[in-house]
Amino acid sequence: MSVFTSWPPDVTTEQLDQLTLLATTYALSHSILYLPPVSPEKPPPPAPESAIFAPISLIPTPIPRHLFANALTLQRAYNTLYARVALDTSFLDQIMGPGGVSDVDDFISALWTGWKKLRDKGFPPPLHLGLFRSDYLLHQPTPDEPISLKQVEFNTISSSFGALSQRVAGMHRYLIESTGYFGISPLLSSSNLPSNDTIEGLVNGLAEAHRAYGVPDAYILFVVQPNERNVFDQRMLEYQLFESHGIRVIRQTFAELDTTASLSASRALVITRIPPGLKLAPVEISVVYYRAGYSPADYASSTDYATRVYLEGSRAVQCPSIALQLAGAKKVQEVLMRPGVLERFLTPSEGAQAVRDSWVNMWSLDTGAEEAVRRADELVLKPQREGGGNNIYRERIPLFVGLLPLHERVAWVAMELIRPPRGVGAYLVRQGEGRVRARAVSELGVFGWALFGEGREVREEQVGWLVRTKADDVDEGGVAAGFSVLDSVLLVD
Ligand code: ADP
Ligand code: MG
């Protein structure tokens, strides 16, 4: 019997209690952490006073070995593909500019308009860095079909949980080494755990961009959300940049940057340190790394959009540039899928067919609303948003399409539902909520980076992976959004 019809193996309550003790202690010891929730009644203290462990899965998730290997290989093709898409201005203008999504989506319009202004002034960003994550689900529509891996989406901005996931992979390795999972399955052996060096890998991308900028003393700027709870995932990249490369980081929000950012005569980005009372010298920025800016909620006012564009008008490497952010839109994923479009960006020898094989069908709602309503039960509708909680699933589709103004259909894509094997369960542990057993669906993410710009060879690497697991009666994913827990890969044949 395949593990995908029955997983995990039987385990006693006593064994689970022991695994939970070891897992949560490991999590607290290894920064698998969040800041606690804040609320208007309970605003955050000026400096963190406590942390909680991030939601975790007790037993790693089986993934067929050959599919995992394929996903890692495929990342190189995806890195190249999205770098080329971001450099194809007229392609992106056509889809996202006036006459396309910009006409009906204020968020996309604000980003596109800012980018266009910079181009008109002759200041497109010299170098783009993408820290990417390509997300997949296992797909097996019926039990007698072979399992394959299908792409959910490709993230080009604020791809998160790389650092925490490396630690969770370490946690599962520790549980295997320390308990052997009490012999519940011969598959739970450390030889079936792939290595995970995502932190070093992502940091290598940032360091490569820093070196390309060419000012060793410059700092990398992390643009962050106010009251971000997932700070440790970000800080681990900061610490590794310092420890492996001697590169220093500053973190500021858009609201802070509204007043602290300035451009020198040669358009070097210079940031005033805060608070001013500390009288720290201003710093030059080599790379702007956005862990904010992917959602309209990140821009409190038009000033914040202006600040984003102001930063992008500098010489600093943009991770990502607005072009690269737009390239990661679900609408672009849908257009790439149309006959012959992907093939304009990737040759057969660069893996175009393998990329196509990783897709399920998508189409635009403006040409396929009827089909979307007719086949609602097998579909999800997606707008041009990131970060979870925006999609419309199955039986909600017909009413939604009925109410959506016709001209807004262009900003929505329909996507066939990927259908994971049904026999997999997991033990999900959340601080304050204890442990639950659930039928589970796991999403594999593969990290990569690409550094590119006009007249420069694309440099890119595949650098690591993550797994997020959720109960199978939940449609959405996302750890920060509260749907998923962090997990890791168990390779099976
Ligand atoms: P977001 O940018 O909000 O993360 P996603 O495209 O990743 O948007 O969708 C959110 C979640 O919805 C995914 O993590 C996945 O769990 C689920 N999902 C998205 N597309 C599909 C699909 N085609 N089939 C099955 N589940 C999907
Ligand atoms: Mg997603």
Coordinates of N, CA and C in Angstrom, one line a residue, residues 248-455:
R248 N 26.1 44.5 6.4 CA 25.2 45.0 7.5 C 23.8 45.4 6.9
V249 N 22.8 45.3 7.7 CA 21.4 45.5 7.3 C 20.8 46.6 8.1
I250 N 19.9 47.4 7.5 CA 19.0 48.2 8.3 C 17.6 47.9 7.9
R251 N 16.7 48.0 8.8 CA 15.2 47.7 8.6 C 14.5 49.0 8.8
Q252 N 13.6 49.3 7.8 CA 12.7 50.5 8.0 C 11.4 50.2 7.3
T253 N 10.3 50.9 7.8 CA 9.0 50.7 7.2 C 8.9 51.8 6.1
F254 N 7.8 51.7 5.2 CA 7.6 52.7 4.3 C 7.4 54.1 5.0
A255 N 6.6 54.0 6.1 CA 6.3 55.3 6.8 C 7.6 56.0 7.2
E256 N 8.6 55.2 7.7 CA 9.9 55.7 8.1 C 10.7 56.2 6.9
L257 N 10.7 55.4 5.8 CA 11.4 55.8 4.6 C 10.9 57.0 3.9
D258 N 9.6 57.3 4.1 CA 9.0 58.5 3.6 C 9.8 59.7 4.0
T259 N 10.4 59.7 5.2 CA 11.2 60.9 5.6 C 12.7 60.6 5.6
T260 N 13.2 59.3 5.6 CA 14.6 59.1 5.8 C 15.4 58.9 4.5
A261 N 14.6 58.6 3.4 CA 15.3 58.2 2.2 C 15.7 59.5 1.4
S262 N 16.9 59.5 0.8 CA 17.2 60.6 -0.1 C 18.2 60.0 -1.2
L263 N 18.3 60.8 -2.3 CA 19.1 60.3 -3.4 C 20.3 61.3 -3.5
S264 N 21.5 60.8 -3.7 CA 22.6 61.7 -4.0 C 22.6 62.2 -5.4
A265 N 23.5 63.1 -5.8 CA 23.5 63.6 -7.2 C 23.7 62.4 -8.2
S266 N 24.4 61.4 -7.8 CA 24.5 60.2 -8.7 C 23.5 59.2 -8.5
R267 N 22.4 59.5 -7.8 CA 21.3 58.7 -7.5 C 21.6 57.5 -6.6
A268 N 22.7 57.6 -5.8 CA 22.9 56.6 -4.7 C 21.8 56.8 -3.7
L269 N 21.2 55.7 -3.2 CA 20.2 55.8 -2.1 C 20.9 55.9 -0.8
V270 N 20.5 57.0 -0.1 CA 21.1 57.3 1.2 C 20.0 57.3 2.3
I271 N 20.1 56.6 3.4 CA 19.1 56.5 4.4 C 19.6 57.1 5.7
T272 N 18.8 58.0 6.3 CA 19.1 58.6 7.6 C 18.6 57.5 8.6
R273 N 19.5 57.3 9.6 CA 19.2 56.3 10.6 C 18.2 56.9 11.6
I274 N 17.4 56.0 12.2 CA 16.5 56.4 13.2 C 16.7 55.6 14.5
P275 N 16.3 56.2 15.6 CA 15.8 57.5 15.8 C 16.9 58.6 15.7
P276 N 16.6 59.8 15.3 CA 17.6 60.8 15.1 C 18.5 61.1 16.3
G277 N 17.9 60.9 17.5 CA 18.6 61.2 18.7 C 19.9 60.4 18.9
L278 N 20.0 59.2 18.2 CA 21.2 58.4 18.3 C 22.3 59.0 17.5
K279 N 22.0 59.9 16.6 CA 23.0 60.6 15.8 C 23.9 59.6 15.0
L280 N 23.3 58.5 14.4 CA 24.1 57.6 13.6 C 24.3 58.2 12.2
A281 N 25.4 57.9 11.6 CA 25.7 58.5 10.3 C 24.7 57.9 9.3
P282 N 24.3 58.6 8.3 CA 23.5 58.1 7.2 C 24.3 57.0 6.5
V283 N 23.5 56.0 5.9 CA 24.2 54.9 5.2 C 23.7 54.9 3.7
E284 N 24.7 54.4 2.9 CA 24.4 54.2 1.4 C 23.8 52.8 1.3
I285 N 22.8 52.6 0.5 CA 22.1 51.3 0.3 C 22.5 50.6 -1.0
S286 N 23.0 49.3 -0.9 CA 23.3 48.6 -2.1 C 22.1 47.8 -2.7
V287 N 21.3 47.3 -1.8 CA 20.2 46.4 -2.2 C 18.9 46.8 -1.4
V288 N 17.8 47.0 -2.0 CA 16.5 47.2 -1.3 C 15.8 45.9 -1.3
Y289 N 15.6 45.2 -0.2 CA 14.9 43.9 -0.1 C 13.6 44.1 0.5
Y290 N 12.5 43.9 -0.3 CA 11.1 44.2 0.2 C 10.5 43.0 0.9
R291 N 10.3 43.1 2.2 CA 9.5 42.2 2.9 C 8.1 42.8 3.2
A292 N 7.9 43.9 2.5 CA 6.6 44.6 2.6 C 6.4 45.2 1.2
G293 N 5.1 45.5 0.9 CA 4.9 46.2 -0.5 C 4.2 45.2 -1.4
Y294 N 3.9 44.0 -1.0 CA 3.2 43.0 -1.9 C 1.7 43.2 -1.9
S295 N 1.2 43.9 -0.9 CA -0.3 44.0 -0.7 C -0.7 45.5 -0.6
P296 N -1.9 45.8 -1.1 CA -2.3 47.2 -0.9 C -2.3 47.7 0.5
A297 N -2.5 46.8 1.5 CA -2.5 47.2 2.9 C -1.1 47.7 3.3
D298 N -0.1 47.3 2.6 CA 1.3 47.8 2.9 C 1.5 49.3 2.6
Y299 N 0.6 49.8 1.8 CA 0.7 51.2 1.4 C -0.4 52.0 2.0
A300 N 0.0 52.7 3.1 CA -1.1 53.4 3.9 C -1.6 54.6 3.2
S301 N -0.8 55.2 2.2 CA -1.3 56.4 1.5 C -0.5 56.5 0.2
S302 N -0.9 57.5 -0.6 CA -0.2 57.6 -1.9 C 1.3 58.0 -1.6
T303 N 1.6 58.5 -0.4 CA 3.0 58.8 -0.1 C 3.8 57.5 -0.1
D304 N 3.3 56.4 0.4 CA 4.0 55.2 0.5 C 4.3 54.6 -1.0
Y305 N 3.3 54.8 -1.8 CA 3.6 54.4 -3.2 C 4.7 55.3 -3.8
A306 N 4.6 56.6 -3.5 CA 5.7 57.5 -4.0 C 7.0 57.1 -3.5
T307 N 7.1 56.6 -2.2 CA 8.3 56.2 -1.6 C 8.9 55.0 -2.3
R308 N 8.0 54.0 -2.6 CA 8.4 52.8 -3.3 C 9.1 53.2 -4.7
V309 N 8.4 54.1 -5.4 CA 8.9 54.5 -6.7 C 10.3 55.3 -6.5
Y310 N 10.3 56.1 -5.5 CA 11.5 56.9 -5.2 C 12.7 56.0 -4.9
L311 N 12.5 54.9 -4.1 CA 13.6 53.9 -3.9 C 14.0 53.3 -5.2
E312 N 13.0 53.0 -6.0 CA 13.3 52.3 -7.3 C 14.0 53.2 -8.3
G313 N 13.9 54.5 -8.1 CA 14.6 55.4 -9.0 C 16.0 55.6 -8.6
S314 N 16.5 54.9 -7.5 CA 17.9 55.0 -7.1 C 18.7 54.0 -7.9
R315 N 20.0 54.0 -7.6 CA 20.9 53.0 -8.3 C 21.0 51.7 -7.5
A316 N 20.3 51.6 -6.3 CA 20.4 50.4 -5.5 C 19.6 49.2 -6.3
V317 N 20.2 48.0 -6.1 CA 19.5 46.8 -6.7 C 18.2 46.7 -6.0
Q318 N 17.1 46.4 -6.8 CA 15.8 46.3 -6.3 C 15.4 44.8 -6.2
C319 N 15.0 44.3 -5.0 CA 14.6 42.9 -4.8 C 13.2 42.9 -4.2
P320 N 12.2 42.9 -5.0 CA 12.3 42.9 -6.5 C 12.0 44.3 -7.0
S321 N 12.3 44.5 -8.2 CA 11.9 45.7 -9.0 C 10.4 45.6 -9.1
I322 N 9.8 46.8 -9.4 CA 8.3 46.7 -9.7 C 8.0 45.8 -10.9
A323 N 8.9 45.8 -11.9 CA 8.7 44.9 -13.1 C 8.7 43.5 -12.6
L324 N 9.6 43.1 -11.7 CA 9.7 41.7 -11.3 C 8.5 41.4 -10.4
Q325 N 8.0 42.3 -9.6 CA 6.8 42.1 -8.8 C 5.6 41.9 -9.7
L326 N 5.5 42.7 -10.8 CA 4.3 42.5 -11.7 C 4.5 41.2 -12.5
A327 N 5.7 40.8 -12.8 CA 5.9 39.5 -13.5 C 5.4 38.3 -12.7
G328 N 5.4 38.5 -11.3 CA 4.9 37.4 -10.5 C 3.4 37.4 -10.3
A329 N 2.7 38.3 -11.0 CA 1.2 38.3 -10.9 C 0.6 37.0 -11.5
K330 N -0.5 36.6 -10.9 CA -1.2 35.4 -11.4 C -1.7 35.6 -12.8
K331 N -2.0 36.8 -13.2 CA -2.4 37.1 -14.6 C -1.2 36.7 -15.6
V332 N 0.0 37.0 -15.2 CA 1.1 36.7 -16.0 C 1.3 35.2 -16.2
Q333 N 1.1 34.5 -15.0 CA 1.1 33.0 -15.0 C 0.1 32.5 -16.1
E334 N -1.0 33.1 -16.1 CA -2.1 32.6 -17.0 C -1.7 33.0 -18.5
V335 N -1.1 34.1 -18.7 CA -0.8 34.5 -20.1 C 0.4 33.6 -20.6
L336 N 1.3 33.3 -19.7 CA 2.5 32.4 -20.1 C 2.0 31.1 -20.6
M337 N 0.8 30.7 -20.0 CA 0.3 29.4 -20.3 C -0.4 29.3 -21.7
R338 N -0.7 30.4 -22.3 CA -1.4 30.4 -23.6 C -0.4 29.8 -24.7
P339 N -0.9 29.2 -25.7 CA -0.1 28.6 -26.7 C 1.1 29.5 -27.2
G340 N 2.3 29.0 -27.1 CA 3.4 29.7 -27.7 C 4.0 30.8 -26.9
V341 N 3.3 31.2 -25.8 CA 3.8 32.4 -25.1 C 5.1 32.0 -24.2
L342 N 5.0 31.0 -23.4 CA 6.1 30.5 -22.6 C 7.3 30.3 -23.6
E343 N 7.1 29.8 -24.7 CA 8.2 29.4 -25.6 C 8.9 30.6 -26.2
R344 N 8.3 31.8 -26.0 CA 9.0 33.1 -26.4 C 10.1 33.4 -25.4
F345 N 10.0 32.8 -24.2 CA 10.9 33.2 -23.1 C 11.9 32.0 -22.8
L346 N 11.5 30.8 -23.1 CA 12.4 29.7 -22.8 C 12.5 28.7 -24.0
T347 N 13.7 28.2 -24.3 CA 13.8 27.3 -25.4 C 13.6 25.9 -24.9
P348 N 13.4 24.9 -25.8 CA 13.2 23.5 -25.4 C 14.4 23.1 -24.5
S349 N 15.6 23.4 -24.9 CA 16.8 22.9 -24.1 C 16.9 23.6 -22.8
E350 N 16.2 24.7 -22.6 CA 16.2 25.4 -21.3 C 15.0 24.8 -20.4
G351 N 14.3 23.9 -20.9 CA 13.3 23.2 -20.0 C 11.9 23.7 -20.2
A352 N 11.6 24.3 -21.4 CA 10.2 24.8 -21.6 C 9.1 23.7 -21.4
Q353 N 9.4 22.5 -21.9 CA 8.3 21.5 -21.7 C 8.1 21.1 -20.3
A354 N 9.2 21.0 -19.6 CA 9.1 20.6 -18.1 C 8.3 21.6 -17.4
V355 N 8.6 22.9 -17.7 CA 7.8 24.0 -17.1 C 6.3 23.8 -17.4
R356 N 6.0 23.6 -18.7 CA 4.6 23.4 -19.0 C 4.0 22.2 -18.3
D357 N 4.8 21.1 -18.2 CA 4.2 19.9 -17.6 C 3.9 20.2 -16.1
S358 N 4.5 21.2 -15.5 CA 4.2 21.5 -14.1 C 2.9 22.4 -13.9
W359 N 2.2 22.6 -15.0 CA 1.0 23.5 -14.9 C -0.3 22.7 -15.0
V360 N -1.3 23.2 -14.3 CA -2.7 22.9 -14.6 C -3.3 24.0 -15.4
N361 N -4.4 23.8 -16.0 CA -5.0 24.8 -16.9 C -5.4 26.1 -16.1
M362 N -5.2 27.2 -16.8 CA -5.7 28.5 -16.3 C -6.2 29.3 -17.5
W363 N -7.2 30.1 -17.2 CA -7.6 31.0 -18.3 C -8.2 32.3 -17.6
S364 N -8.3 33.3 -18.5 CA -8.8 34.6 -18.0 C -10.3 34.6 -17.9
L365 N -10.8 35.2 -16.9 CA -12.3 35.3 -16.7 C -12.9 36.1 -17.8
D366 N -12.2 37.0 -18.4 CA -12.9 37.8 -19.4 C -13.2 37.1 -20.7
T367 N -12.5 36.0 -20.9 CA -12.8 35.1 -22.1 C -13.5 33.8 -21.7
G368 N -13.5 33.5 -20.4 CA -13.9 32.2 -20.0 C -14.8 32.2 -18.8
A369 N -15.7 33.2 -18.6 CA -16.5 33.2 -17.4 C -17.5 32.1 -17.5
E370 N -18.1 31.8 -18.6 CA -19.1 30.7 -18.7 C -18.5 29.4 -18.3
E371 N -17.3 29.1 -18.8 CA -16.7 27.8 -18.5 C -16.4 27.8 -17.0
A372 N -16.0 28.9 -16.4 CA -15.7 29.0 -15.0 C -16.9 28.7 -14.1
V373 N -18.1 29.2 -14.6 CA -19.3 28.9 -13.8 C -19.7 27.4 -14.0
R374 N -19.6 27.0 -15.2 CA -20.0 25.6 -15.5 C -19.2 24.6 -14.8
R375 N -17.9 24.8 -14.7 CA -17.0 23.9 -14.0 C -16.5 24.3 -12.6
A376 N -17.4 25.2 -12.0 CA -17.0 25.8 -10.7 C -16.4 24.8 -9.7
D377 N -17.0 23.6 -9.7 CA -16.6 22.6 -8.6 C -15.1 22.2 -8.7
E378 N -14.5 22.4 -9.9 CA -13.1 21.9 -10.1 C -12.2 23.1 -10.2
L379 N -12.6 24.3 -9.7 CA -11.8 25.5 -10.0 C -11.6 26.4 -8.8
V380 N -10.6 27.3 -8.9 CA -10.4 28.4 -8.0 C -10.3 29.6 -8.8
L381 N -10.8 30.8 -8.4 CA -10.6 32.0 -9.1 C -9.6 32.9 -8.3
K382 N -8.7 33.5 -9.0 CA -7.7 34.3 -8.3 C -7.6 35.7 -8.8
P383 N -7.5 36.7 -7.9 CA -7.3 38.1 -8.3 C -5.8 38.4 -8.3
Q384 N -5.4 39.6 -8.6 CA -3.9 39.9 -8.6 C -3.4 40.4 -7.2
R385 N -3.4 39.4 -6.3 CA -3.0 39.7 -4.9 C -2.1 38.6 -4.4
E386 N -1.4 38.9 -3.3 CA -0.5 38.0 -2.7 C -0.8 37.9 -1.2
G387 N -0.4 36.9 -0.5 CA -0.4 36.9 0.9 C -1.6 36.1 1.5
G388 N -2.4 35.5 0.7 CA -3.5 34.6 1.2 C -4.8 35.3 1.5
G389 N -5.9 34.5 1.4 CA -7.2 35.0 1.7 C -7.9 35.7 0.6
N390 N -7.4 35.7 -0.6 CA -8.0 36.5 -1.7 C -8.8 35.7 -2.7
N391 N -8.7 34.3 -2.7 CA -9.2 33.5 -3.7 C -10.7 33.1 -3.5
I392 N -11.4 32.8 -4.6 CA -12.8 32.3 -4.5 C -12.8 30.8 -5.0
Y393 N -13.3 29.9 -4.1 CA -13.3 28.5 -4.4 C -14.6 27.9 -4.8
R394 N -14.6 27.0 -5.7 CA -15.7 26.1 -6.0 C -17.1 26.7 -6.0
E395 N -18.0 26.3 -5.1 CA -19.4 26.6 -5.2 C -19.6 28.1 -5.0
R396 N -18.6 28.8 -4.5 CA -18.8 30.3 -4.4 C -18.6 31.0 -5.7
I397 N -18.1 30.3 -6.7 CA -17.7 30.9 -8.0 C -18.9 31.5 -8.7
P398 N -20.0 30.7 -9.0 CA -21.1 31.2 -9.8 C -21.6 32.5 -9.3
L399 N -21.9 32.6 -8.0 CA -22.5 33.9 -7.5 C -21.5 35.0 -7.7
F400 N -20.3 34.7 -7.4 CA -19.2 35.7 -7.4 C -19.1 36.3 -8.9
V401 N -19.1 35.4 -9.8 CA -19.0 35.8 -11.2 C -20.2 36.6 -11.6
G402 N -21.3 36.2 -11.1 CA -22.6 36.9 -11.4 C -22.6 38.3 -11.0
L403 N -21.9 38.6 -9.8 CA -21.9 39.9 -9.2 C -20.7 40.8 -9.7
L404 N -19.7 40.1 -10.3 CA -18.5 40.9 -10.7 C -18.8 41.7 -11.9
P405 N -18.6 43.1 -11.9 CA -18.8 43.9 -13.1 C -18.0 43.3 -14.3
L406 N -18.6 43.3 -15.4 CA -18.0 42.7 -16.6 C -16.5 43.1 -16.9
H407 N -16.3 44.5 -16.7 CA -15.0 45.0 -17.1 C -13.9 44.6 -16.1
E408 N -14.3 44.0 -14.9 CA -13.3 43.6 -13.9 C -12.8 42.2 -14.2
R409 N -13.5 41.5 -15.1 CA -13.1 40.1 -15.3 C -11.7 39.9 -15.7
V410 N -11.2 40.9 -16.4 CA -9.8 40.8 -16.9 C -8.8 40.6 -15.8
A411 N -9.1 41.1 -14.6 CA -8.2 41.0 -13.5 C -8.3 39.7 -12.7
W412 N -9.1 38.8 -13.2 CA -9.3 37.5 -12.5 C -8.9 36.3 -13.4
V413 N -8.2 35.3 -12.8 CA -8.0 34.1 -13.6 C -8.7 32.9 -12.9
A414 N -9.1 32.0 -13.8 CA -9.7 30.8 -13.3 C -8.6 29.7 -13.4
M415 N -8.5 28.9 -12.4 CA -7.4 27.8 -12.4 C -8.1 26.5 -11.9
E416 N -7.7 25.4 -12.6 CA -8.2 24.1 -12.2 C -7.6 23.8 -10.9
L417 N -8.4 23.2 -10.0 CA -7.9 22.7 -8.7 C -6.9 21.6 -8.9
I418 N -5.8 21.7 -8.2 CA -4.9 20.6 -8.1 C -5.4 19.6 -7.1
R419 N -5.3 18.3 -7.3 CA -6.0 17.4 -6.4 C -5.0 16.4 -5.8
P420 N -4.6 16.8 -4.5 CA -3.6 16.0 -3.8 C -4.1 14.6 -3.4
P421 N -3.2 13.7 -3.2 CA -3.7 12.4 -2.7 C -4.4 12.5 -1.4
R422 N -5.4 11.7 -1.1 CA -6.3 11.9 0.0 C -6.0 11.2 1.3
G423 N -5.0 10.3 1.3 CA -4.8 9.5 2.5 C -3.8 10.0 3.5
V424 N -3.4 11.2 3.3 CA -2.3 11.7 4.1 C -2.8 12.5 5.3
G425 N -2.3 12.2 6.5 CA -2.7 12.9 7.7 C -1.5 13.5 8.3
A426 N -1.7 14.4 9.3 CA -0.5 15.1 9.9 C -0.9 15.5 11.3
Y427 N 0.1 15.6 12.2 CA -0.1 16.2 13.5 C 0.3 17.6 13.5
L428 N -0.6 18.5 13.7 CA -0.3 20.0 13.7 C -0.3 20.5 15.1
V429 N 0.8 21.2 15.4 CA 1.0 21.8 16.8 C 1.1 23.3 16.7
R430 N 0.2 23.9 17.4 CA 0.2 25.4 17.5 C 0.3 25.8 18.9
Q431 N 1.1 26.8 19.2 CA 1.2 27.3 20.6 C -0.1 27.8 21.1
G432 N -0.5 27.3 22.3 CA -1.7 27.7 22.9 C -2.9 26.9 22.5
E433 N -2.7 26.1 21.4 CA -3.9 25.3 20.9 C -3.6 23.8 20.9
G434 N -2.4 23.4 21.4 CA -2.1 22.0 21.5 C -2.0 21.4 20.1
R435 N -2.2 20.1 20.1 CA -1.9 19.2 19.0 C -3.2 18.7 18.4
V436 N -3.4 18.8 17.0 CA -4.5 18.2 16.4 C -4.1 17.2 15.3
R437 N -4.8 16.2 15.1 CA -4.6 15.3 14.0 C -5.5 15.7 12.9
A438 N -5.1 15.8 11.7 CA -5.9 16.3 10.6 C -5.6 15.5 9.3
R439 N -6.6 15.3 8.5 CA -6.3 14.9 7.1 C -5.6 16.1 6.5
A440 N -4.5 15.9 5.8 CA -3.7 17.1 5.5 C -3.3 17.2 4.0
V441 N -3.1 18.4 3.6 CA -2.5 18.7 2.3 C -1.3 19.5 2.5
S442 N -0.2 19.1 1.7 CA 1.1 19.8 1.9 C 1.5 20.5 0.6
E443 N 2.0 21.7 0.8 CA 2.5 22.5 -0.4 C 4.0 22.6 -0.3
L444 N 4.7 22.2 -1.3 CA 6.1 22.2 -1.4 C 6.5 23.6 -2.1
G445 N 7.4 24.3 -1.5 CA 7.9 25.5 -2.1 C 9.4 25.3 -2.4
V446 N 9.9 25.8 -3.6 CA 11.3 25.7 -3.9 C 11.8 27.1 -4.1
F447 N 12.9 27.4 -3.3 CA 13.5 28.7 -3.4 C 14.6 28.8 -4.5
G448 N 14.7 30.0 -5.1 CA 15.8 30.3 -6.0 C 16.0 31.8 -6.0
W449 N 17.1 32.2 -6.6 CA 17.3 33.6 -6.8 C 17.8 33.9 -8.2
A450 N 17.6 35.1 -8.7 CA 18.2 35.5 -10.0 C 18.6 37.0 -9.9
L451 N 19.8 37.3 -10.5 CA 20.3 38.6 -10.5 C 20.4 39.0 -12.0
F452 N 19.8 40.1 -12.4 CA 19.8 40.4 -13.8 C 19.6 41.9 -14.1
G453 N 19.9 42.3 -15.3 CA 19.6 43.7 -15.7 C 20.0 43.8 -17.1
E454 N 19.6 44.9 -17.7 CA 19.9 45.1 -19.1 C 21.4 44.9 -19.4
G455 N 21.7 44.1 -20.4 CA 23.0 43.9 -20.9 C 23.9 43.0 -20.0

